[in-house]
XYZ file of C-alpha atoms in Angstrom:
538
model
C 23.249 -160.029 -86.479
C 20.384 -159.880 -88.951
C 20.225 -156.783 -91.157
C 17.137 -155.380 -92.906
C 16.293 -157.109 -96.153
C 15.757 -153.978 -98.153
C 12.915 -151.664 -97.135
C 9.346 -151.090 -98.217
C 8.196 -150.470 -101.728
C 8.050 -146.695 -102.201
C 4.564 -147.052 -103.680
C 3.141 -148.696 -100.526
C 4.685 -146.706 -97.683
C 2.231 -145.869 -94.918
C 2.250 -144.519 -91.372
C 1.945 -147.059 -88.569
C -1.827 -146.541 -88.748
C -1.955 -147.364 -92.441
C -2.251 -143.809 -93.804
C -0.492 -143.657 -97.211
C 2.608 -141.457 -97.280
C 3.750 -139.747 -100.492
C 7.394 -139.259 -101.385
C 7.071 -135.489 -101.118
C 4.431 -132.965 -100.067
C 3.747 -129.526 -101.495
C 1.243 -126.725 -100.949
C -1.151 -128.580 -103.256
C -1.489 -131.321 -100.627
C -3.026 -128.928 -98.079
C -6.779 -128.660 -98.827
C -8.155 -125.192 -99.405
C -4.846 -123.377 -99.641
C -3.280 -121.028 -97.116
C -6.497 -119.225 -96.210
C -8.312 -122.444 -95.254
C -5.229 -123.715 -93.442
C -4.995 -120.529 -91.399
C -8.611 -121.018 -90.294
C -7.947 -124.630 -89.250
C -4.836 -123.594 -87.360
C -5.645 -120.360 -85.557
C -2.974 -119.222 -83.126
C -1.700 -120.990 -80.018
C -4.155 -120.456 -77.179
C -6.973 -119.570 -79.585
C -9.746 -121.678 -81.155
C -9.619 -124.288 -82.549
C -6.461 -124.825 -80.444
C -4.683 -126.872 -83.122
C -1.444 -125.107 -82.285
C -1.707 -125.583 -78.536
C -3.922 -124.666 -75.567
C -1.865 -121.675 -74.386
C -0.549 -118.611 -76.255
C 3.139 -118.905 -75.339
C 3.208 -122.671 -74.721
C 6.579 -123.726 -73.265
C 7.974 -120.180 -73.411
C 5.531 -119.450 -70.590
C 5.781 -122.727 -68.663
C 7.345 -126.106 -69.351
C 5.264 -129.267 -69.187
C 5.174 -131.026 -65.825
C 7.598 -133.935 -65.672
C 5.857 -136.921 -64.056
C 7.740 -140.199 -63.797
C 5.121 -142.878 -63.084
C 6.317 -144.566 -59.879
C 5.238 -146.745 -56.998
C 6.067 -150.213 -55.717
C 6.214 -152.243 -52.527
C 5.123 -150.570 -49.322
C 4.144 -146.917 -48.825
C 7.627 -146.316 -47.379
C 9.294 -147.741 -50.520
C 7.233 -145.449 -52.714
C 7.839 -142.416 -50.501
C 11.572 -143.048 -50.829
C 11.320 -143.210 -54.643
C 9.184 -140.049 -54.747
C 11.696 -138.144 -52.633
C 14.476 -139.366 -54.904
C 12.650 -138.222 -58.051
C 11.795 -134.806 -56.622
C 15.429 -134.444 -55.613
C 16.442 -135.124 -59.220
C 14.274 -132.275 -60.484
C 10.955 -133.974 -61.187
C 8.170 -131.389 -61.034
C 5.121 -133.562 -60.266
C 4.269 -137.068 -59.049
C 2.376 -139.924 -60.686
C 1.329 -142.838 -58.474
C 1.247 -146.480 -59.565
C -0.954 -148.797 -57.468
C -0.671 -152.545 -57.084
C -3.387 -154.793 -58.500
C -5.098 -155.526 -55.144
C -5.546 -151.786 -54.572
C -6.836 -151.326 -58.114
C -9.339 -154.158 -57.630
C -10.498 -153.300 -54.111
C -8.729 -155.968 -52.072
C -6.756 -155.310 -48.913
C -3.226 -156.683 -48.681
C -4.292 -159.472 -46.292
C -6.999 -160.832 -48.609
C -6.271 -164.328 -50.008
C -6.748 -162.977 -53.562
C -4.021 -160.376 -52.961
C -1.134 -162.401 -51.568
C 0.900 -162.852 -54.763
C 0.437 -159.294 -56.028
C 0.977 -156.979 -53.055
C 3.344 -154.169 -54.042
C 4.303 -155.700 -57.400
C 2.866 -153.390 -60.051
C 2.603 -150.408 -57.736
C 2.242 -149.367 -54.133
C -0.115 -151.162 -51.742
C -2.758 -148.865 -50.198
C -5.128 -150.302 -47.607
C -6.022 -147.219 -45.533
C -5.746 -143.442 -45.444
C -2.780 -143.957 -43.101
C -0.963 -145.749 -45.940
C -1.662 -142.811 -48.224
C -0.291 -140.438 -45.593
C 2.865 -142.575 -45.435
C 3.296 -142.375 -49.219
C 3.361 -138.566 -49.050
C 5.153 -138.152 -45.733
C 7.281 -135.010 -45.895
C 6.048 -134.066 -49.393
C 4.294 -130.658 -49.594
C 0.927 -131.533 -51.142
C 0.025 -127.874 -51.585
C 3.081 -127.447 -53.836
C 3.379 -130.770 -55.716
C 0.824 -131.886 -58.308
C -0.099 -135.575 -57.964
C -1.535 -137.893 -60.609
C -3.356 -141.097 -59.569
C -3.565 -143.914 -62.113
C -6.612 -145.625 -60.628
C -10.088 -146.313 -61.992
C -12.414 -148.926 -60.458
C -11.525 -147.800 -56.920
C -10.828 -144.174 -57.893
C -13.441 -142.611 -55.548
C -12.065 -144.596 -52.598
C -8.444 -143.723 -53.383
C -9.368 -140.051 -53.775
C -11.019 -140.162 -50.343
C -7.877 -141.630 -48.750
C -5.773 -138.927 -50.412
C -8.039 -136.156 -49.163
C -7.823 -137.514 -45.625
C -4.017 -137.737 -45.949
C -4.025 -134.083 -47.043
C -6.184 -133.161 -44.034
C -3.692 -134.852 -41.716
C -0.926 -132.814 -43.349
C -3.072 -129.692 -42.787
C -3.414 -128.998 -46.509
C -6.875 -127.664 -47.486
C -8.738 -129.401 -50.297
C -8.781 -126.258 -52.441
C -4.955 -126.175 -52.489
C -4.601 -129.652 -54.011
C -3.558 -129.989 -57.650
C -3.295 -133.098 -59.766
C -5.360 -135.607 -61.700
C -7.413 -138.696 -60.893
C -7.566 -141.003 -63.899
C -11.103 -142.187 -63.015
C -11.793 -143.453 -66.573
C -13.703 -146.683 -66.086
C -14.800 -147.036 -69.713
C -11.251 -147.701 -70.819
C -11.074 -150.541 -68.284
C -14.007 -152.247 -69.989
C -12.492 -151.372 -73.346
C -8.890 -152.443 -72.957
C -7.291 -152.864 -69.563
C -9.963 -154.978 -67.799
C -9.321 -153.788 -64.215
C -13.024 -153.149 -63.594
C -15.187 -154.165 -60.627
C -18.813 -153.124 -60.997
C -21.159 -153.118 -64.028
C -20.929 -150.154 -66.434
C -24.000 -148.302 -65.110
C -22.970 -148.106 -61.437
C -19.378 -147.495 -62.502
C -20.424 -144.426 -64.485
C -22.424 -143.236 -61.479
C -19.251 -143.341 -59.318
C -17.260 -141.440 -61.966
C -19.982 -138.796 -62.054
C -20.030 -138.491 -58.264
C -16.286 -137.783 -58.261
C -16.620 -135.105 -60.938
C -19.593 -133.469 -59.226
C -17.834 -133.443 -55.838
C -14.597 -132.133 -57.333
C -16.363 -129.312 -59.153
C -17.480 -128.036 -55.734
C -14.604 -128.960 -53.424
C -11.435 -129.359 -55.529
C -11.202 -126.322 -57.806
C -7.597 -126.992 -58.900
C -7.871 -130.757 -59.301
C -8.683 -132.685 -62.508
C -11.277 -135.321 -61.517
C -10.974 -137.426 -64.678
C -8.381 -138.126 -67.346
C -10.103 -139.481 -70.441
C -7.640 -142.085 -71.571
C -6.819 -143.539 -74.969
C -3.403 -144.663 -73.780
C -4.398 -148.153 -72.650
C -6.315 -148.932 -75.830
C -3.176 -147.935 -77.730
C -0.993 -150.106 -75.524
C -3.449 -152.970 -76.110
C -2.855 -152.661 -79.848
C -5.076 -150.091 -81.551
C -3.602 -147.590 -83.985
C -3.371 -143.800 -83.650
C -6.662 -143.095 -85.439
C -8.546 -145.626 -83.321
C -6.944 -144.265 -80.149
C -8.147 -140.765 -80.956
C -11.680 -141.845 -81.892
C -12.100 -144.108 -78.863
C -10.841 -141.397 -76.520
C -13.302 -138.874 -77.904
C -16.148 -141.393 -77.795
C -15.458 -141.953 -74.094
C -15.299 -138.196 -73.507
C -18.720 -137.812 -75.131
C -20.173 -140.577 -72.942
C -18.818 -138.986 -69.780
C -19.990 -135.498 -70.681
C -23.466 -136.809 -71.450
C -23.521 -138.569 -68.071
C -22.338 -135.447 -66.254
C -24.823 -133.127 -67.933
C -27.642 -135.652 -67.346
C -26.760 -135.460 -63.638
C -27.329 -131.703 -63.733
C -23.747 -130.477 -64.122
C -23.125 -127.567 -66.489
C -20.618 -128.305 -69.234
C -18.843 -124.958 -68.937
C -18.311 -125.618 -65.231
C -16.784 -129.107 -65.331
C -15.155 -129.168 -68.778
C -12.218 -126.864 -67.909
C -11.059 -129.513 -65.389
C -11.271 -132.419 -67.849
C -7.924 -133.794 -68.899
C -6.908 -136.358 -71.509
C -4.249 -139.061 -71.675
C -2.696 -140.182 -74.956
C 0.132 -142.522 -75.835
C 3.029 -141.183 -77.863
C 4.715 -143.946 -79.816
C 7.489 -144.076 -82.416
C 5.891 -142.800 -85.645
C 7.010 -139.269 -84.830
C 5.049 -137.199 -87.345
C 1.896 -139.285 -87.058
C 1.950 -138.858 -83.275
C 2.410 -135.087 -83.519
C -0.406 -134.866 -86.060
C -2.671 -137.010 -83.858
C -2.191 -134.714 -80.866
C -2.854 -131.592 -82.941
C -5.970 -133.220 -84.438
C -7.167 -134.179 -80.940
C -7.357 -130.549 -79.871
C -9.273 -129.615 -82.997
C -11.788 -132.457 -82.635
C -12.382 -131.683 -78.965
C -12.938 -127.999 -79.731
C -15.596 -128.922 -82.261
C -17.286 -131.427 -79.934
C -17.248 -129.037 -76.987
C -18.726 -126.113 -78.904
C -21.046 -127.818 -81.385
C -22.226 -130.831 -79.385
C -22.183 -129.511 -75.840
C -22.605 -125.782 -76.417
C -19.432 -124.628 -74.686
C -19.238 -120.870 -74.444
C -16.107 -120.613 -72.299
C -12.814 -121.039 -74.224
C -11.415 -123.001 -71.273
C -14.183 -125.588 -71.670
C -13.157 -126.270 -75.275
C -9.407 -126.279 -74.692
C -7.998 -129.815 -74.593
C -5.118 -130.432 -72.190
C -3.363 -133.771 -72.092
C -0.800 -135.979 -70.398
C 1.382 -138.187 -72.560
C 2.571 -141.493 -71.202
C 5.227 -142.654 -73.615
C 4.655 -146.184 -74.862
C 5.764 -149.159 -72.790
C 4.785 -151.715 -75.436
C 7.317 -150.275 -77.890
C 10.178 -151.098 -75.515
C 12.136 -154.345 -75.687
C 13.859 -156.605 -73.184
C 16.378 -157.341 -75.954
C 19.162 -154.733 -76.122
C 17.387 -152.584 -73.508
C 19.660 -149.574 -73.983
C 18.011 -149.126 -77.392
C 14.947 -148.059 -75.388
C 16.735 -144.844 -74.413
C 16.523 -143.779 -78.062
C 12.927 -144.921 -78.384
C 11.876 -143.013 -75.277
C 13.704 -139.883 -76.445
C 11.809 -139.917 -79.746
C 8.510 -140.437 -77.948
C 9.176 -137.597 -75.531
C 10.094 -135.339 -78.449
C 6.833 -136.277 -80.177
C 4.836 -135.378 -77.061
C 6.612 -132.020 -76.816
C 6.139 -131.196 -80.496
C 2.485 -132.228 -80.062
C 2.013 -129.761 -77.185
C 1.684 -131.966 -74.069
C 1.007 -130.413 -70.666
C 2.540 -133.346 -68.769
C 4.866 -136.175 -69.833
C 6.131 -139.498 -68.483
C 9.168 -141.098 -70.134
C 9.631 -144.849 -69.743
C 12.728 -146.280 -68.096
C 14.928 -148.225 -70.488
C 14.501 -151.349 -68.308
C 10.710 -151.094 -68.075
C 10.153 -153.952 -70.529
C 11.258 -156.460 -67.882
C 11.298 -154.866 -64.411
C 10.235 -152.040 -62.137
C 12.606 -149.293 -63.314
C 15.843 -148.841 -61.417
C 16.920 -145.505 -59.976
C 19.460 -145.212 -62.805
C 16.728 -145.765 -65.422
C 14.230 -143.314 -63.957
C 16.945 -140.693 -63.527
C 17.910 -141.061 -67.184
C 14.238 -140.791 -68.198
C 13.936 -137.575 -66.228
C 17.179 -136.279 -67.732
C 15.726 -137.051 -71.178
C 12.874 -134.635 -70.499
C 15.209 -132.039 -69.028
C 17.634 -132.171 -71.969
C 14.808 -131.840 -74.489
C 13.373 -128.949 -72.466
C 16.594 -127.061 -71.863
C 19.041 -127.994 -74.626
C 17.187 -128.983 -77.802
C 15.613 -125.629 -78.678
C 12.179 -127.152 -79.428
C 10.558 -125.190 -76.590
C 11.537 -121.794 -77.965
C 8.466 -121.392 -80.171
C 4.933 -122.739 -80.064
C 3.994 -125.543 -82.479
C 7.254 -125.448 -84.478
C 6.001 -127.951 -87.088
C 2.969 -125.836 -88.055
C 2.833 -125.179 -91.778
C 4.750 -128.317 -92.718
C 2.930 -129.649 -95.748
C 3.317 -133.219 -94.489
C 2.292 -132.525 -90.894
C -0.728 -130.438 -91.903
C -1.916 -133.041 -94.420
C -1.432 -135.769 -91.831
C -3.288 -133.740 -89.183
C -6.224 -133.275 -91.567
C -6.209 -136.955 -92.527
C -6.127 -138.225 -88.942
C -8.887 -135.799 -87.958
C -11.095 -136.968 -90.832
C -10.492 -140.667 -90.194
C -11.046 -140.327 -86.447
C -14.248 -138.326 -87.044
C -15.542 -141.078 -89.348
C -14.800 -143.744 -86.746
C -16.439 -141.584 -84.085
C -19.564 -141.421 -86.256
C -19.550 -145.233 -86.437
C -19.433 -145.402 -82.628
C -22.289 -142.889 -82.408
C -24.308 -145.079 -84.774
C -23.762 -148.015 -82.399
C -25.316 -145.996 -79.558
C -22.163 -144.420 -78.147
C -19.085 -145.665 -76.359
C -20.807 -147.643 -73.607
C -23.143 -149.488 -75.979
C -20.308 -150.220 -78.408
C -18.129 -151.574 -75.593
C -20.963 -153.750 -74.280
C -21.315 -155.173 -77.803
C -17.569 -155.876 -77.902
C -17.006 -153.998 -81.142
C -14.126 -151.625 -80.206
C -12.441 -154.531 -78.408
C -12.494 -156.405 -81.719
C -10.972 -153.411 -83.512
C -8.143 -153.317 -80.984
C -7.512 -157.057 -81.222
C -7.449 -156.975 -85.013
C -5.064 -154.020 -85.060
C -2.772 -155.693 -82.526
C -2.756 -158.892 -84.567
C -1.811 -157.022 -87.753
C 1.062 -155.290 -85.959
C 2.363 -158.607 -84.585
C 2.165 -160.153 -88.062
C 4.218 -157.259 -89.423
C 6.823 -157.741 -86.701
C 6.977 -161.487 -87.294
C 7.391 -161.050 -91.050
C 9.932 -158.256 -90.708
C 7.708 -155.782 -92.556
C 7.812 -153.639 -89.405
C 11.465 -153.472 -88.297
C 12.305 -153.671 -84.593
C 15.974 -153.071 -83.935
C 17.416 -155.713 -81.656
C 14.402 -157.982 -82.190
C 13.884 -158.766 -85.883
C 16.785 -156.731 -87.300
C 20.267 -156.315 -85.861
C 19.394 -158.869 -83.196
C 22.020 -160.290 -80.850
C 20.875 -163.812 -80.119
C 23.836 -164.533 -77.819
C 23.065 -161.691 -75.389
C 22.577 -162.730 -71.771
C 19.111 -162.005 -70.301
C 19.062 -158.883 -68.115
C 18.804 -159.170 -64.368
C 15.438 -158.054 -63.022
C 14.386 -155.984 -60.036
C 12.753 -158.042 -57.276
C 10.126 -156.706 -54.878
C 10.883 -157.341 -51.206
C 9.313 -160.808 -50.640
C 8.162 -159.843 -47.143
C 6.262 -156.708 -48.212
C 2.895 -158.504 -48.398
C 3.286 -160.010 -44.943
C 4.356 -156.713 -43.363
C 1.664 -154.700 -45.119
C -1.075 -157.131 -44.073
C 0.178 -157.140 -40.465
C 0.246 -153.361 -40.316
C -3.307 -153.165 -41.670
C -4.496 -155.650 -39.027
C -2.906 -153.459 -36.336
C -4.641 -150.364 -37.674
C -7.977 -152.167 -37.841
C -7.601 -153.263 -34.221
C -6.736 -149.730 -33.071
C -9.592 -147.859 -34.773
C -12.814 -146.702 -33.114
C -15.072 -149.607 -34.064
C -18.315 -147.708 -33.464
C -17.215 -144.802 -35.664
C -16.047 -147.250 -38.327
C -19.364 -149.127 -38.367
C -21.296 -145.859 -38.546
C -19.198 -144.661 -41.490
C -19.781 -147.858 -43.502
C -23.499 -147.709 -42.708
C -23.596 -144.144 -44.009
C -21.807 -145.225 -47.208
C -24.394 -147.964 -47.716
C -27.294 -145.573 -47.074
C -25.972 -142.791 -49.308
C -25.258 -145.206 -52.151
C -28.737 -146.728 -51.966
C -30.340 -143.278 -51.796
C -28.485 -142.027 -54.876
C -26.592 -139.365 -52.940
C -23.058 -138.410 -53.887
C -20.820 -141.056 -52.305
C -17.702 -138.924 -51.854
C -18.598 -137.377 -48.442
C -19.376 -140.841 -47.068
C -16.126 -142.263 -48.491
C -14.151 -139.449 -46.863
C -15.961 -140.161 -43.603
C -15.041 -143.843 -43.978
C -11.372 -143.042 -44.678
C -11.279 -140.790 -41.602
C -12.720 -143.646 -39.531
C -10.022 -146.057 -40.677
C -12.134 -148.080 -43.104
C -9.972 -150.012 -45.545
C -10.062 -149.815 -49.323
C -11.378 -153.383 -49.387
C -14.152 -152.676 -46.889
C -15.412 -149.663 -48.813
C -15.159 -151.539 -52.109
C -17.164 -154.382 -50.549
C -20.031 -151.995 -49.785
C -20.255 -151.246 -53.511
C -19.815 -154.937 -54.398
C -22.769 -155.815 -52.215
C -24.975 -153.157 -53.788
C -23.814 -153.211 -57.410
C -22.509 -156.749 -57.883
C -19.327 -157.514 -59.804
C -19.184 -157.347 -63.577
C -18.071 -160.377 -65.548
C -17.381 -159.795 -69.214
C -19.107 -162.284 -71.509
C -16.834 -164.747 -73.275
C -16.162 -163.729 -76.907
C -17.408 -167.069 -78.242
């Protein structure tokens, strides 16, 4: 095994984002003294919400424990969901396969190799009903990680809820619905930015009227972080996207104080424990300032940032995978100390396969042990007043605000993304991190230190090879059995409403009720909006 060569020079120690770290911190490192610090902190549940969005935090209610899950057919995913709920999970988070994310039905030639592989295959509202068969949708909060086809997926879910006799107003959960981060980092987009923003806005407008307990968007920095940006960039890019969305929503006639309380955010929590905690505290403070100063929020709920933390998959390793249990525990602890409202902990085998039942159970137990045995939930914001944490919170806030000003100067998030500038920041940050790993400057246990080169490769989970064939056959049967006249009328209405600039959600729900497939409804938008192709970077 290879051991560390010695450690970093004490004079050049930094956080993972490059913020210099002193050997020791004292009261002199906190700008303005105790009086200024008290103003920046406030109390939990009070502006500027640095110490958390709610007065009693986890003393009042624990975070919701959402293990991201979904693979194969709707029946496979339903079985996993029932298993997780039986193990004490308190909410669900749905993973979709790539064809569903990109608006292709399972029988499409483009879909054949990917059906059910990175998530569950959804072709119709009947598939969505199968995913949640026997699960009380009026009692379980559901998160949907979907963006380009988010309005269509929401429509199928609403129809599934109708069939289960659950009223819309009883539904709780979150639709990711953050298309800007697809252009920025993940690249699972379909339509050009303008029409894509229109669809996001339609979902938010519809939800503000019909889904009072549902979060219609989760503004997401997580994927930019997983693509390689650092903590400061993640925070700035997330806030830049939030500004762009809020400007789009208010331009469409929505009042900020009405939609903002249902906005949610999604951050990564990686391994630099104190930097991650400071980032999450700074996020609440920045959002409070943006909401009140930029958008004129008068309701405290509109300025109170709530977030979901997906712990980081890119920090996990296929080498010595049990080491990932420790990594995930640290990340979960960071999310808790940072005040998360919902958390997903990665399975230790997630670097190389769809997590096994053993892995997801252990991830859930990790959350439960931290919640019930560690003592960190007994008081709100237990790290408040730490000279190091407060200095780091101030520093991250200042650096993120400066980067946010740079994005504003470029014309905002959408214009900056179209120019490719944040993408370049992410790529450069990712390259620096890989250089540090390759050189050993950034230790990775089991990879570049304490590596076991003779270890056998782990065995990987395999998706049922017949799932694509069965899913496609079932969809063909459902297409043949539907009322063809009603189906044609529903798609015609979707085309008309889209062309006329009307909110598309009622027409999408009508289409889902009529048995229209995800691919068919996506094709209506493809025909009208065209597909977006990102320019080559050279």
